[in-house]
Amino acid sequence: MMATAIKFDHVKKAFNGKLVVNDFNLDIQQGELFVLVGNSGSGKTTSIKMINRLEDPSTGQILVNDVPTTAYDLQKLRWKIGYVLQQIALFPNMTVAQNITLIPEIKKEQGDLKRLAKELLQDVGLNGKDYFDRYPHELSGGEQQRIGILRAIASKPPIVLMDEPFSALDPLSRTNLQNLVIDLHKELHNTIVFVTHDMNEALRLADRIGIMKDGNLLQVGRPQELLRHPATEYVQEFFRGCLANDLYQTPLRQAILFTDPKVYPRTPAAGMPVLSDDSNFEKLLNLLSRREEVGVQDPNGECMGYLDRRWVIKYLSEINDFS
């Protein structure tokens, strides 16, 4: 059983007498990419702000690594937790490199911080030589957000909070940065709590999803669990809107959504057969009769995920539809 990184224990939060988070109970496991989903005003942003004590609970407590957050020195607690905002909030008078290495500098970490900045820039597809001495105003929105992510992870904090970091970006930049989060999470094995109002984004990123409404946590589970067994009509409607979206219209895309134990794009392994997302199940089953896994690509050639023989058979037995 995995250890708990963050625990909400009967947490409530009120502002001016109005309850915005109500009896919130949740365990987030170490190394998990957990996504909180909900409309504006659902309480999701307030919930993650209580993790690093930008807000404190009115009642109840939050524990980080089994220690109440109130027992930590506030500065040390926040050093353990990276934070990425929608507004990015890079320091305009600092270069890209200085923004990235800010926390390691404050913590007086040992090592070559310039080299660290260049390596991190390379990791996110930005040439260190070109970007090292630039200032935030010289960057695009997507580039600024990449630097914001790097600043949050530069000191390798065990926990990273992300509050709707991509909602203001264009679709292409948003997809690229979602892939970046997935790749960095796989590399660093940190715990990420990601807040969004977009169920498509949640499905792309999450190990588990928590759905909030009016301050209440309605349901928590893996994407497949929530899709198959929604606890409330509200949860069902959230997914219904997602499946009606162009992103999941084709049968193979929906199959990925329902069957893949971890839904994320990845580069197919060498020799893995790949189908276009508009292929039919006959082609898929023909390939799966000879191979354990088949990749699925979208019209742009991006790998959306893979379909495993065992999971596909289970999926087809449940929907009973071979068209």
PDB file of C-alpha atoms in Angstrom:
ATOM      1  CA  MET A   1       0.000   0.000   0.000  1.00  0.00           C
ATOM      2  CA  MET A   2       1.380   3.406  -0.979  1.00  0.00           C
ATOM      3  CA  ALA A   3       2.062   6.015   1.709  1.00  0.00           C
ATOM      4  CA  THR A   4      -0.156   9.068   1.986  1.00  0.00           C
ATOM      5  CA  ALA A   5       1.456  12.331   0.898  1.00  0.00           C
ATOM      6  CA  ILE A   6      -1.479  14.657   1.688  1.00  0.00           C
ATOM      7  CA  LYS A   7      -4.472  14.010   3.904  1.00  0.00           C
ATOM      8  CA  PHE A   8      -7.566  16.177   4.328  1.00  0.00           C
ATOM      9  CA  ASP A   9      -9.255  15.270   7.602  1.00  0.00           C
ATOM     10  CA  HIS A  10     -12.782  16.709   7.964  1.00  0.00           C
ATOM     11  CA  VAL A  11     -11.662  20.047   6.559  1.00  0.00           C
ATOM     12  CA  LYS A  12     -14.061  22.971   6.359  1.00  0.00           C
ATOM     13  CA  LYS A  13     -13.362  26.490   5.140  1.00  0.00           C
ATOM     14  CA  ALA A  14     -15.620  29.517   5.448  1.00  0.00           C
ATOM     15  CA  PHE A  15     -15.185  33.109   4.287  1.00  0.00           C
ATOM     16  CA  ASN A  16     -17.313  35.738   6.032  1.00  0.00           C
ATOM     17  CA  GLY A  17     -19.609  33.038   7.319  1.00  0.00           C
ATOM     18  CA  LYS A  18     -20.059  31.387   3.894  1.00  0.00           C
ATOM     19  CA  LEU A  19     -18.921  27.763   3.720  1.00  0.00           C
ATOM     20  CA  VAL A  20     -16.819  27.199   0.580  1.00  0.00           C
ATOM     21  CA  VAL A  21     -15.308  23.792   1.473  1.00  0.00           C
ATOM     22  CA  ASN A  22     -17.496  21.397   3.425  1.00  0.00           C
ATOM     23  CA  ASP A  23     -16.254  18.369   5.422  1.00  0.00           C
ATOM     24  CA  PHE A  24     -13.511  17.574   2.905  1.00  0.00           C
ATOM     25  CA  ASN A  25     -11.904  14.138   3.413  1.00  0.00           C
ATOM     26  CA  LEU A  26      -9.265  12.868   1.006  1.00  0.00           C
ATOM     27  CA  ASP A  27      -6.020  10.891   0.947  1.00  0.00           C
ATOM     28  CA  ILE A  28      -3.590  11.657  -1.905  1.00  0.00           C
ATOM     29  CA  GLN A  29      -0.899   9.039  -2.327  1.00  0.00           C
ATOM     30  CA  GLN A  30       2.807   9.700  -2.720  1.00  0.00           C
ATOM     31  CA  GLY A  31       3.781   9.824  -6.383  1.00  0.00           C
ATOM     32  CA  GLU A  32       0.181  10.311  -7.533  1.00  0.00           C
ATOM     33  CA  LEU A  33      -1.013  12.792 -10.124  1.00  0.00           C
ATOM     34  CA  PHE A  34      -4.335  13.764  -8.570  1.00  0.00           C
ATOM     35  CA  VAL A  35      -6.715  16.120 -10.379  1.00  0.00           C
ATOM     36  CA  LEU A  36      -9.465  18.143  -8.692  1.00  0.00           C
ATOM     37  CA  VAL A  37     -12.235  19.046 -11.139  1.00  0.00           C
ATOM     38  CA  GLY A  38     -15.128  21.416 -10.685  1.00  0.00           C
ATOM     39  CA  ASN A  39     -16.812  24.517 -12.000  1.00  0.00           C
ATOM     40  CA  SER A  40     -15.964  28.012 -10.777  1.00  0.00           C
ATOM     41  CA  GLY A  41     -16.893  28.360  -7.120  1.00  0.00           C
ATOM     42  CA  SER A  42     -16.729  24.633  -6.390  1.00  0.00           C
ATOM     43  CA  GLY A  43     -13.984  25.080  -3.789  1.00  0.00           C
ATOM     44  CA  LYS A  44     -11.157  23.345  -5.635  1.00  0.00           C
ATOM     45  CA  THR A  45      -8.705  26.279  -5.603  1.00  0.00           C
ATOM     46  CA  THR A  46      -9.362  26.999  -1.924  1.00  0.00           C
ATOM     47  CA  SER A  47      -8.732  23.321  -1.217  1.00  0.00           C
ATOM     48  CA  ILE A  48      -5.233  23.274  -2.691  1.00  0.00           C
ATOM     49  CA  LYS A  49      -4.371  26.667  -1.175  1.00  0.00           C
ATOM     50  CA  MET A  50      -4.902  25.069   2.216  1.00  0.00           C
ATOM     51  CA  ILE A  51      -2.178  22.500   1.470  1.00  0.00           C
ATOM     52  CA  ASN A  52       0.611  25.107   1.474  1.00  0.00           C
ATOM     53  CA  ARG A  53      -1.247  27.318   3.974  1.00  0.00           C
ATOM     54  CA  LEU A  54      -2.076  30.189   1.684  1.00  0.00           C
ATOM     55  CA  GLU A  55      -5.367  29.574   3.453  1.00  0.00           C
ATOM     56  CA  ASP A  56      -5.936  27.709   6.715  1.00  0.00           C
ATOM     57  CA  PRO A  57      -8.941  25.477   7.425  1.00  0.00           C
ATOM     58  CA  SER A  58     -11.713  26.863   9.588  1.00  0.00           C
ATOM     59  CA  THR A  59     -12.024  23.400  11.139  1.00  0.00           C
ATOM     60  CA  GLY A  60     -10.319  20.061  10.573  1.00  0.00           C
ATOM     61  CA  GLN A  61      -6.707  19.590   9.551  1.00  0.00           C
ATOM     62  CA  ILE A  62      -4.444  18.824   6.605  1.00  0.00           C
ATOM     63  CA  LEU A  63      -1.451  16.537   6.994  1.00  0.00           C
ATOM     64  CA  VAL A  64       1.634  16.401   4.764  1.00  0.00           C
ATOM     65  CA  ASN A  65       3.579  13.161   5.209  1.00  0.00           C
ATOM     66  CA  ASP A  66       1.474  12.424   8.302  1.00  0.00           C
ATOM     67  CA  VAL A  67       2.397  15.735   9.970  1.00  0.00           C
ATOM     68  CA  PRO A  68      -0.222  18.508  10.376  1.00  0.00           C
ATOM     69  CA  THR A  69       0.683  21.472   8.182  1.00  0.00           C
ATOM     70  CA  THR A  70       0.373  23.741  11.214  1.00  0.00           C
ATOM     71  CA  ALA A  71       3.269  21.855  12.868  1.00  0.00           C
ATOM     72  CA  TYR A  72       5.692  22.820  10.093  1.00  0.00           C
ATOM     73  CA  ASP A  73       7.708  26.002   9.924  1.00  0.00           C
ATOM     74  CA  LEU A  74       5.723  27.863   7.256  1.00  0.00           C
ATOM     75  CA  GLN A  75       8.743  28.669   5.102  1.00  0.00           C
ATOM     76  CA  LYS A  76      10.018  25.091   5.210  1.00  0.00           C
ATOM     77  CA  LEU A  77       6.564  23.760   4.381  1.00  0.00           C
ATOM     78  CA  ARG A  78       6.383  25.932   1.276  1.00  0.00           C
ATOM     79  CA  TRP A  79       9.888  24.918   0.226  1.00  0.00           C
ATOM     80  CA  LYS A  80       8.618  21.325   0.174  1.00  0.00           C
ATOM     81  CA  ILE A  81       5.761  22.314  -2.139  1.00  0.00           C
ATOM     82  CA  GLY A  82       6.096  23.719  -5.654  1.00  0.00           C
ATOM     83  CA  TYR A  83       3.283  25.986  -6.830  1.00  0.00           C
ATOM     84  CA  VAL A  84       2.221  26.808 -10.399  1.00  0.00           C
ATOM     85  CA  LEU A  85      -0.468  29.438 -11.003  1.00  0.00           C
ATOM     86  CA  GLN A  86      -2.572  30.339 -14.022  1.00  0.00           C
ATOM     87  CA  GLN A  87      -1.172  33.883 -13.780  1.00  0.00           C
ATOM     88  CA  ILE A  88       2.402  32.462 -13.927  1.00  0.00           C
ATOM     89  CA  ALA A  89       3.787  35.354 -11.811  1.00  0.00           C
ATOM     90  CA  LEU A  90       7.362  35.282 -13.072  1.00  0.00           C
ATOM     91  CA  PHE A  91       9.477  38.075 -11.683  1.00  0.00           C
ATOM     92  CA  PRO A  92       9.736  40.600 -14.550  1.00  0.00           C
ATOM     93  CA  ASN A  93      13.091  42.002 -13.431  1.00  0.00           C
ATOM     94  CA  MET A  94      14.714  38.548 -13.356  1.00  0.00           C
ATOM     95  CA  THR A  95      16.057  36.580 -16.302  1.00  0.00           C
ATOM     96  CA  VAL A  96      14.683  33.175 -17.212  1.00  0.00           C
ATOM     97  CA  ALA A  97      17.615  31.500 -15.450  1.00  0.00           C
ATOM     98  CA  GLN A  98      17.160  33.609 -12.315  1.00  0.00           C
ATOM     99  CA  ASN A  99      13.440  32.788 -12.182  1.00  0.00           C
ATOM    100  CA  ILE A 100      14.137  29.065 -12.527  1.00  0.00           C
ATOM    101  CA  THR A 101      16.827  28.946  -9.841  1.00  0.00           C
ATOM    102  CA  LEU A 102      15.091  31.262  -7.370  1.00  0.00           C
ATOM    103  CA  ILE A 103      14.129  28.621  -4.793  1.00  0.00           C
ATOM    104  CA  PRO A 104      17.438  26.699  -4.933  1.00  0.00           C
ATOM    105  CA  GLU A 105      19.201  30.053  -4.444  1.00  0.00           C
ATOM    106  CA  ILE A 106      17.037  30.928  -1.433  1.00  0.00           C
ATOM    107  CA  LYS A 107      17.618  27.466   0.051  1.00  0.00           C
ATOM    108  CA  LYS A 108      21.365  27.817  -0.622  1.00  0.00           C
ATOM    109  CA  GLU A 109      21.434  24.478  -2.405  1.00  0.00           C
ATOM    110  CA  GLN A 110      24.804  23.161  -3.478  1.00  0.00           C
ATOM    111  CA  GLY A 111      25.686  22.611  -7.114  1.00  0.00           C
ATOM    112  CA  ASP A 112      25.974  24.494 -10.371  1.00  0.00           C
ATOM    113  CA  LEU A 113      22.662  26.339 -10.604  1.00  0.00           C
ATOM    114  CA  LYS A 114      23.419  27.751 -14.050  1.00  0.00           C
ATOM    115  CA  ARG A 115      23.922  24.248 -15.343  1.00  0.00           C
ATOM    116  CA  LEU A 116      20.695  23.179 -13.616  1.00  0.00           C
ATOM    117  CA  ALA A 117      18.757  25.962 -15.384  1.00  0.00           C
ATOM    118  CA  LYS A 118      20.191  25.007 -18.782  1.00  0.00           C
ATOM    119  CA  GLU A 119      19.401  21.321 -18.258  1.00  0.00           C
ATOM    120  CA  LEU A 120      15.840  22.073 -17.189  1.00  0.00           C
ATOM    121  CA  LEU A 121      15.320  24.352 -20.187  1.00  0.00           C
ATOM    122  CA  GLN A 122      16.535  21.569 -22.446  1.00  0.00           C
ATOM    123  CA  ASP A 123      14.111  19.156 -20.761  1.00  0.00           C
ATOM    124  CA  VAL A 124      11.155  21.324 -21.814  1.00  0.00           C
ATOM    125  CA  GLY A 125      12.371  21.918 -25.364  1.00  0.00           C
ATOM    126  CA  LEU A 126      13.856  25.394 -24.853  1.00  0.00           C
ATOM    127  CA  ASN A 127      17.474  25.924 -25.866  1.00  0.00           C
ATOM    128  CA  GLY A 128      19.402  27.177 -22.851  1.00  0.00           C
ATOM    129  CA  LYS A 129      21.689  29.301 -24.992  1.00  0.00           C
ATOM    130  CA  ASP A 130      18.709  31.123 -26.505  1.00  0.00           C
ATOM    131  CA  TYR A 131      16.539  31.479 -23.401  1.00  0.00           C
ATOM    132  CA  PHE A 132      18.954  31.673 -20.454  1.00  0.00           C
ATOM    133  CA  ASP A 133      19.271  35.486 -20.349  1.00  0.00           C
ATOM    134  CA  ARG A 134      15.843  36.458 -21.679  1.00  0.00           C
ATOM    135  CA  TYR A 135      13.270  38.277 -19.570  1.00  0.00           C
ATOM    136  CA  PRO A 136       9.635  37.185 -19.120  1.00  0.00           C
ATOM    137  CA  HIS A 137       8.265  39.921 -21.409  1.00  0.00           C
ATOM    138  CA  GLU A 138      10.298  38.398 -24.256  1.00  0.00           C
ATOM    139  CA  LEU A 139       8.496  35.057 -23.969  1.00  0.00           C
ATOM    140  CA  SER A 140       5.180  33.780 -25.324  1.00  0.00           C
ATOM    141  CA  GLY A 141       2.456  32.730 -22.895  1.00  0.00           C
ATOM    142  CA  GLY A 142       3.296  29.055 -23.356  1.00  0.00           C
ATOM    143  CA  GLU A 143       7.011  29.715 -22.838  1.00  0.00           C
ATOM    144  CA  GLN A 144       6.303  31.710 -19.674  1.00  0.00           C
ATOM    145  CA  GLN A 145       4.217  28.870 -18.328  1.00  0.00           C
ATOM    146  CA  ARG A 146       7.047  26.407 -19.018  1.00  0.00           C
ATOM    147  CA  ILE A 147       9.383  28.604 -16.982  1.00  0.00           C
ATOM    148  CA  GLY A 148       6.773  28.761 -14.221  1.00  0.00           C
ATOM    149  CA  ILE A 149       6.701  24.958 -14.105  1.00  0.00           C
ATOM    150  CA  LEU A 150      10.502  24.758 -14.064  1.00  0.00           C
ATOM    151  CA  ARG A 151      10.674  27.265 -11.201  1.00  0.00           C
ATOM    152  CA  ALA A 152       8.239  25.107  -9.239  1.00  0.00           C
ATOM    153  CA  ILE A 153      10.251  21.905  -9.746  1.00  0.00           C
ATOM    154  CA  ALA A 154      13.848  23.236  -9.796  1.00  0.00           C
ATOM    155  CA  SER A 155      14.510  22.251  -6.184  1.00  0.00           C
ATOM    156  CA  LYS A 156      12.735  18.897  -6.757  1.00  0.00           C
ATOM    157  CA  PRO A 157       9.988  19.386  -4.165  1.00  0.00           C
ATOM    158  CA  PRO A 158       8.126  16.169  -3.308  1.00  0.00           C
ATOM    159  CA  ILE A 159       4.770  17.923  -3.841  1.00  0.00           C
ATOM    160  CA  VAL A 160       3.699  20.283  -6.640  1.00  0.00           C
ATOM    161  CA  LEU A 161       0.392  22.185  -6.713  1.00  0.00           C
ATOM    162  CA  MET A 162      -0.957  23.387 -10.063  1.00  0.00           C
ATOM    163  CA  ASP A 163      -3.938  25.734 -10.064  1.00  0.00           C
ATOM    164  CA  GLU A 164      -5.532  25.849 -13.559  1.00  0.00           C
ATOM    165  CA  PRO A 165      -2.104  26.591 -15.054  1.00  0.00           C
ATOM    166  CA  PHE A 166      -3.066  26.191 -18.722  1.00  0.00           C
ATOM    167  CA  SER A 167      -6.605  27.557 -18.933  1.00  0.00           C
ATOM    168  CA  ALA A 168      -5.550  30.846 -20.581  1.00  0.00           C
ATOM    169  CA  LEU A 169      -3.463  29.184 -23.311  1.00  0.00           C
ATOM    170  CA  ASP A 170      -4.313  28.210 -26.866  1.00  0.00           C
ATOM    171  CA  PRO A 171      -5.214  24.522 -27.457  1.00  0.00           C
ATOM    172  CA  LEU A 172      -1.855  23.557 -28.983  1.00  0.00           C
ATOM    173  CA  SER A 173       0.183  25.133 -26.163  1.00  0.00           C
ATOM    174  CA  ARG A 174      -2.153  23.581 -23.640  1.00  0.00           C
ATOM    175  CA  THR A 175      -1.735  20.083 -25.090  1.00  0.00           C
ATOM    176  CA  ASN A 176       2.046  20.462 -25.230  1.00  0.00           C
ATOM    177  CA  LEU A 177       2.202  21.562 -21.597  1.00  0.00           C
ATOM    178  CA  GLN A 178      -0.097  18.765 -20.473  1.00  0.00           C
ATOM    179  CA  ASN A 179       2.330  16.341 -22.102  1.00  0.00           C
ATOM    180  CA  LEU A 180       5.184  18.122 -20.342  1.00  0.00           C
ATOM    181  CA  VAL A 181       3.529  17.658 -16.942  1.00  0.00           C
ATOM    182  CA  ILE A 182       3.049  13.955 -17.680  1.00  0.00           C
ATOM    183  CA  ASP A 183       6.665  13.520 -18.749  1.00  0.00           C
ATOM    184  CA  LEU A 184       8.069  15.421 -15.750  1.00  0.00           C
ATOM    185  CA  HIS A 185       5.854  13.457 -13.381  1.00  0.00           C
ATOM    186  CA  LYS A 186       7.105  10.173 -14.824  1.00  0.00           C
ATOM    187  CA  GLU A 187      10.696  11.379 -14.463  1.00  0.00           C
ATOM    188  CA  LEU A 188      10.502  12.904 -10.971  1.00  0.00           C
ATOM    189  CA  HIS A 189       7.891  10.610  -9.352  1.00  0.00           C
ATOM    190  CA  ASN A 190       6.592  13.553  -7.318  1.00  0.00           C
ATOM    191  CA  THR A 191       3.069  14.082  -6.009  1.00  0.00           C
ATOM    192  CA  ILE A 192       1.076  16.521  -8.134  1.00  0.00           C
ATOM    193  CA  VAL A 193      -2.268  18.047  -7.212  1.00  0.00           C
ATOM    194  CA  PHE A 194      -3.703  19.648 -10.335  1.00  0.00           C
ATOM    195  CA  VAL A 195      -6.829  21.833 -10.386  1.00  0.00           C
ATOM    196  CA  THR A 196      -8.936  22.309 -13.522  1.00  0.00           C
ATOM    197  CA  HIS A 197     -12.516  22.941 -14.621  1.00  0.00           C
ATOM    198  CA  ASP A 198     -11.895  20.911 -17.806  1.00  0.00           C
ATOM    199  CA  MET A 199     -12.742  17.207 -17.615  1.00  0.00           C
ATOM    200  CA  ASN A 200     -10.855  16.506 -20.845  1.00  0.00           C
ATOM    201  CA  GLU A 201      -7.704  17.854 -19.202  1.00  0.00           C
ATOM    202  CA  ALA A 202      -8.362  15.782 -16.096  1.00  0.00           C
ATOM    203  CA  LEU A 203      -8.758  12.605 -18.134  1.00  0.00           C
ATOM    204  CA  ARG A 204      -5.543  13.299 -20.003  1.00  0.00           C
ATOM    205  CA  LEU A 205      -3.502  13.790 -16.820  1.00  0.00           C
ATOM    206  CA  ALA A 206      -4.977  11.996 -13.855  1.00  0.00           C
ATOM    207  CA  ASP A 207      -4.124   8.849 -11.972  1.00  0.00           C
ATOM    208  CA  ARG A 208      -7.250   9.669  -9.964  1.00  0.00           C
ATOM    209  CA  ILE A 209      -9.850  12.401 -10.199  1.00  0.00           C
ATOM    210  CA  GLY A 210     -11.862  14.135  -7.486  1.00  0.00           C
ATOM    211  CA  ILE A 211     -15.015  15.971  -8.578  1.00  0.00           C
ATOM    212  CA  MET A 212     -16.222  18.955  -6.530  1.00  0.00           C
ATOM    213  CA  LYS A 213     -19.444  20.931  -6.476  1.00  0.00           C
ATOM    214  CA  ASP A 214     -20.496  23.707  -4.085  1.00  0.00           C
ATOM    215  CA  GLY A 215     -17.656  22.915  -1.684  1.00  0.00           C
ATOM    216  CA  ASN A 216     -18.393  19.196  -1.554  1.00  0.00           C
ATOM    217  CA  LEU A 217     -16.210  16.377  -2.840  1.00  0.00           C
ATOM    218  CA  LEU A 218     -18.752  14.262  -4.713  1.00  0.00           C
ATOM    219  CA  GLN A 219     -16.657  11.338  -5.892  1.00  0.00           C
ATOM    220  CA  VAL A 220     -13.041  10.187  -6.136  1.00  0.00           C
ATOM    221  CA  GLY A 221     -11.680   7.451  -8.359  1.00  0.00           C
ATOM    222  CA  ARG A 222      -9.737   6.445 -11.431  1.00  0.00           C
ATOM    223  CA  PRO A 223     -11.142   7.828 -14.693  1.00  0.00           C
ATOM    224  CA  GLN A 224     -12.560   4.445 -15.673  1.00  0.00           C
ATOM    225  CA  GLU A 225     -14.316   4.038 -12.317  1.00  0.00           C
ATOM    226  CA  LEU A 226     -15.985   7.447 -12.557  1.00  0.00           C
ATOM    227  CA  LEU A 227     -16.990   6.859 -16.160  1.00  0.00           C
ATOM    228  CA  ARG A 228     -18.584   3.508 -15.451  1.00  0.00           C
ATOM    229  CA  HIS A 229     -20.035   4.203 -12.018  1.00  0.00           C
ATOM    230  CA  PRO A 230     -20.835   7.926 -11.533  1.00  0.00           C
ATOM    231  CA  ALA A 231     -22.060   8.537  -7.995  1.00  0.00           C
ATOM    232  CA  THR A 232     -24.375  11.420  -8.908  1.00  0.00           C
ATOM    233  CA  GLU A 233     -26.136  12.891 -11.908  1.00  0.00           C
ATOM    234  CA  TYR A 234     -23.737  15.838 -11.747  1.00  0.00           C
ATOM    235  CA  VAL A 235     -20.724  13.530 -12.164  1.00  0.00           C
ATOM    236  CA  GLN A 236     -22.453  11.765 -15.038  1.00  0.00           C
ATOM    237  CA  GLU A 237     -23.137  15.081 -16.783  1.00  0.00           C
ATOM    238  CA  PHE A 238     -19.498  16.106 -16.445  1.00  0.00           C
ATOM    239  CA  PHE A 239     -18.448  13.002 -18.337  1.00  0.00           C
ATOM    240  CA  ARG A 240     -21.290  13.189 -20.817  1.00  0.00           C
ATOM    241  CA  GLY A 241     -20.044  16.598 -21.922  1.00  0.00           C
ATOM    242  CA  CYS A 242     -16.543  15.217 -22.264  1.00  0.00           C
ATOM    243  CA  LEU A 243     -17.572  12.260 -24.400  1.00  0.00           C
ATOM    244  CA  ALA A 244     -19.631  14.552 -26.641  1.00  0.00           C
ATOM    245  CA  ASN A 245     -16.503  16.619 -27.241  1.00  0.00           C
ATOM    246  CA  ASP A 246     -14.646  16.132 -30.510  1.00  0.00           C
ATOM    247  CA  LEU A 247     -11.647  14.884 -28.551  1.00  0.00           C
ATOM    248  CA  TYR A 248     -13.370  11.589 -27.748  1.00  0.00           C
ATOM    249  CA  GLN A 249     -15.782  11.077 -30.633  1.00  0.00           C
ATOM    250  CA  THR A 250     -14.159   8.088 -32.352  1.00  0.00           C
ATOM    251  CA  PRO A 251     -14.624   4.524 -31.026  1.00  0.00           C
ATOM    252  CA  LEU A 252     -10.910   3.935 -30.504  1.00  0.00           C
ATOM    253  CA  ARG A 253     -10.522   7.184 -28.546  1.00  0.00           C
ATOM    254  CA  GLN A 254     -13.391   6.185 -26.298  1.00  0.00           C
ATOM    255  CA  ALA A 255     -11.851   2.732 -25.931  1.00  0.00           C
ATOM    256  CA  ILE A 256      -8.616   4.343 -24.711  1.00  0.00           C
ATOM    257  CA  LEU A 257     -10.578   6.429 -22.257  1.00  0.00           C
ATOM    258  CA  PHE A 258     -12.405   3.426 -20.826  1.00  0.00           C
ATOM    259  CA  THR A 259      -9.720   0.769 -20.929  1.00  0.00           C
ATOM    260  CA  ASP A 260      -6.261   2.251 -20.506  1.00  0.00           C
ATOM    261  CA  PRO A 261      -5.167   1.865 -16.849  1.00  0.00           C
ATOM    262  CA  LYS A 262      -3.312   5.183 -17.168  1.00  0.00           C
ATOM    263  CA  VAL A 263      -4.590   7.509 -19.878  1.00  0.00           C
ATOM    264  CA  TYR A 264      -1.720   9.512 -21.334  1.00  0.00           C
ATOM    265  CA  PRO A 265      -0.066  10.051 -24.707  1.00  0.00           C
ATOM    266  CA  ARG A 266       3.232   8.286 -25.152  1.00  0.00           C
ATOM    267  CA  THR A 267       5.600   7.438 -27.950  1.00  0.00           C
ATOM    268  CA  PRO A 268       4.848   3.882 -29.095  1.00  0.00           C
ATOM    269  CA  ALA A 269       7.585   1.361 -28.335  1.00  0.00           C
ATOM    270  CA  ALA A 270       9.773   0.331 -31.249  1.00  0.00           C
ATOM    271  CA  GLY A 271       7.859  -2.081 -33.444  1.00  0.00           C
ATOM    272  CA  MET A 272       4.477  -1.410 -31.833  1.00  0.00           C
ATOM    273  CA  PRO A 273       1.778  -1.244 -34.523  1.00  0.00           C
ATOM    274  CA  VAL A 274      -0.137   2.038 -34.647  1.00  0.00           C
ATOM    275  CA  LEU A 275      -3.674   2.702 -35.888  1.00  0.00           C
ATOM    276  CA  SER A 276      -5.271   6.013 -36.720  1.00  0.00           C
ATOM    277  CA  ASP A 277      -7.954   7.028 -34.243  1.00  0.00           C
ATOM    278  CA  ASP A 278     -10.724   6.660 -36.853  1.00  0.00           C
ATOM    279  CA  SER A 279      -9.969   2.965 -37.449  1.00  0.00           C
ATOM    280  CA  ASN A 280     -12.651   0.395 -36.655  1.00  0.00           C
ATOM    281  CA  PHE A 281     -12.562  -2.392 -34.096  1.00  0.00           C
ATOM    282  CA  GLU A 282     -12.083  -5.039 -36.788  1.00  0.00           C
ATOM    283  CA  LYS A 283      -8.646  -3.599 -37.614  1.00  0.00           C
ATOM    284  CA  LEU A 284      -7.837  -3.270 -33.934  1.00  0.00           C
ATOM    285  CA  LEU A 285      -8.787  -6.863 -33.106  1.00  0.00           C
ATOM    286  CA  ASN A 286      -6.880  -8.160 -36.122  1.00  0.00           C
ATOM    287  CA  LEU A 287      -3.702  -6.511 -34.789  1.00  0.00           C
ATOM    288  CA  LEU A 288      -4.359  -7.550 -31.196  1.00  0.00           C
ATOM    289  CA  SER A 289      -4.630 -11.173 -32.307  1.00  0.00           C
ATOM    290  CA  ARG A 290      -0.890 -10.980 -33.013  1.00  0.00           C
ATOM    291  CA  ARG A 291       0.319  -8.263 -30.605  1.00  0.00           C
ATOM    292  CA  GLU A 292      -0.305  -7.437 -26.937  1.00  0.00           C
ATOM    293  CA  GLU A 293      -0.569  -3.683 -27.512  1.00  0.00           C
ATOM    294  CA  VAL A 294      -1.548  -1.301 -30.296  1.00  0.00           C
ATOM    295  CA  GLY A 295      -0.912   2.442 -30.321  1.00  0.00           C
ATOM    296  CA  VAL A 296      -3.537   4.973 -31.423  1.00  0.00           C
ATOM    297  CA  GLN A 297      -2.642   8.208 -33.203  1.00  0.00           C
ATOM    298  CA  ASP A 298      -4.712  11.338 -33.770  1.00  0.00           C
ATOM    299  CA  PRO A 299      -4.847  13.080 -37.199  1.00  0.00           C
ATOM    300  CA  ASN A 300      -1.713  15.076 -36.301  1.00  0.00           C
ATOM    301  CA  GLY A 301       0.298  11.915 -35.723  1.00  0.00           C
ATOM    302  CA  GLU A 302       0.377  12.344 -31.929  1.00  0.00           C
ATOM    303  CA  CYS A 303       0.158   9.124 -29.961  1.00  0.00           C
ATOM    304  CA  MET A 304      -2.975   9.396 -27.820  1.00  0.00           C
ATOM    305  CA  GLY A 305      -2.274   6.237 -25.886  1.00  0.00           C
ATOM    306  CA  TYR A 306      -2.265   2.504 -26.348  1.00  0.00           C
ATOM    307  CA  LEU A 307      -4.758  -0.330 -26.189  1.00  0.00           C
ATOM    308  CA  ASP A 308      -3.836  -3.508 -24.377  1.00  0.00           C
ATOM    309  CA  ARG A 309      -5.409  -6.794 -25.533  1.00  0.00           C
ATOM    310  CA  ARG A 310      -6.702  -7.772 -22.102  1.00  0.00           C
ATOM    311  CA  TRP A 311      -8.297  -4.385 -21.453  1.00  0.00           C
ATOM    312  CA  VAL A 312      -9.900  -4.235 -24.895  1.00  0.00           C
ATOM    313  CA  ILE A 313     -11.509  -7.662 -24.441  1.00  0.00           C
ATOM    314  CA  LYS A 314     -12.858  -6.523 -21.071  1.00  0.00           C
ATOM    315  CA  TYR A 315     -14.143  -3.277 -22.584  1.00  0.00           C
ATOM    316  CA  LEU A 316     -15.901  -5.018 -25.469  1.00  0.00           C
ATOM    317  CA  SER A 317     -17.496  -7.552 -23.141  1.00  0.00           C
ATOM    318  CA  GLU A 318     -18.927  -4.698 -21.096  1.00  0.00           C
ATOM    319  CA  ILE A 319     -20.326  -2.578 -23.912  1.00  0.00           C
ATOM    320  CA  ASN A 320     -21.301  -5.615 -26.021  1.00  0.00           C
ATOM    321  CA  ASP A 321     -20.758  -3.625 -29.206  1.00  0.00           C
ATOM    322  CA  PHE A 322     -18.450  -4.856 -31.979  1.00  0.00           C
ATOM    323  CA  SER A 323     -19.378  -2.273 -34.603  1.00  0.00           C
TER     324      SER A 323
END
